[in-house]
Coordinates of C-alpha atoms in Angstrom, one line a residue:
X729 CA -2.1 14.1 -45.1
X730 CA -5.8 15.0 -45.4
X731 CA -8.1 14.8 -41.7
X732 CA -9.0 11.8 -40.4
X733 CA -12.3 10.0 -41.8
X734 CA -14.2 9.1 -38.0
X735 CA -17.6 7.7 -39.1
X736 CA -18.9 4.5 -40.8
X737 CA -21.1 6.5 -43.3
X738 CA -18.4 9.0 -43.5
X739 CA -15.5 6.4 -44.8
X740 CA -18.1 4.5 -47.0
X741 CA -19.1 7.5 -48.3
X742 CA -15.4 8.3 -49.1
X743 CA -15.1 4.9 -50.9
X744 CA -18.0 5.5 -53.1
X745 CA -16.5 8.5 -54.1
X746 CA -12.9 7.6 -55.2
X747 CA -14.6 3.9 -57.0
X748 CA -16.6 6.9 -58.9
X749 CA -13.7 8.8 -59.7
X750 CA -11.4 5.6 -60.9
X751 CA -14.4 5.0 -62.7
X752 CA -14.6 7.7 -64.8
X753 CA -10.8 7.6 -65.2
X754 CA -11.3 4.4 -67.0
X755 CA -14.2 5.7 -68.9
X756 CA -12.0 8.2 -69.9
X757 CA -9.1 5.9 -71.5
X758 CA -9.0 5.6 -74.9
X759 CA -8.2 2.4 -76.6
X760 CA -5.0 1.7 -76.9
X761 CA -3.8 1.7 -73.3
X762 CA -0.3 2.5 -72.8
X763 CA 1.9 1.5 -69.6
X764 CA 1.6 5.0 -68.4
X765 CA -2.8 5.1 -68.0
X766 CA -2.1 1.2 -66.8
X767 CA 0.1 2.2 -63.6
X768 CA -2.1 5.2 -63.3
X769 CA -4.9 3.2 -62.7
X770 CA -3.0 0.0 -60.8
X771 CA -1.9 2.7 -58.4
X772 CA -5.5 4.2 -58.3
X773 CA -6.7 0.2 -57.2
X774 CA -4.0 0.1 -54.8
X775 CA -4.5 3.1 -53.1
X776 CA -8.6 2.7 -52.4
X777 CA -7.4 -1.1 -51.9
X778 CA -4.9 0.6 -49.0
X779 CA -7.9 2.5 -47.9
X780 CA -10.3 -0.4 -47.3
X781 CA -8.0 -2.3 -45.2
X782 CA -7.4 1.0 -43.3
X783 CA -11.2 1.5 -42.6
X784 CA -11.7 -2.5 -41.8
X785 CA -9.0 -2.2 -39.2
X786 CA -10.8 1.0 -37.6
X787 CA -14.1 -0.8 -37.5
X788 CA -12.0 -4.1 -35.8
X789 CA -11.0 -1.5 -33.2
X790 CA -14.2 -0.2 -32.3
X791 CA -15.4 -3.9 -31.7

């Protein structure tokens, strides 16, 4: 596993940064989609989704 994230700025900086990257994975995609880009990118969701909930409960910590 990568090193822990320990700021605010630094973890919403890290989000910015992977919405940017599944961005331009769906940018990328050509028309049509197959099953293989969709689960690619449903995983993509999941794991920034994963993420969030991970930096929300670190911030519910500190309060």
């Amino acid at each position: 596993m990568g090193q822990a994230l320990q700021g605010k700025e630094e973890q919403f900086s890290y989000i910015k940064n992977r919405v940017s990257m599944l961005n331009d994975v769906v940018q990328s995609v050509e028309t049509p989609v197959d099953q293989e880009e969709l689960e690619q990118v449903e995983h993509m969701i999941q794991s920034l989704n994963r993420k969030v909930i991970r930096f929300q409960e670190d911030r519910e910590e500190e309060a």
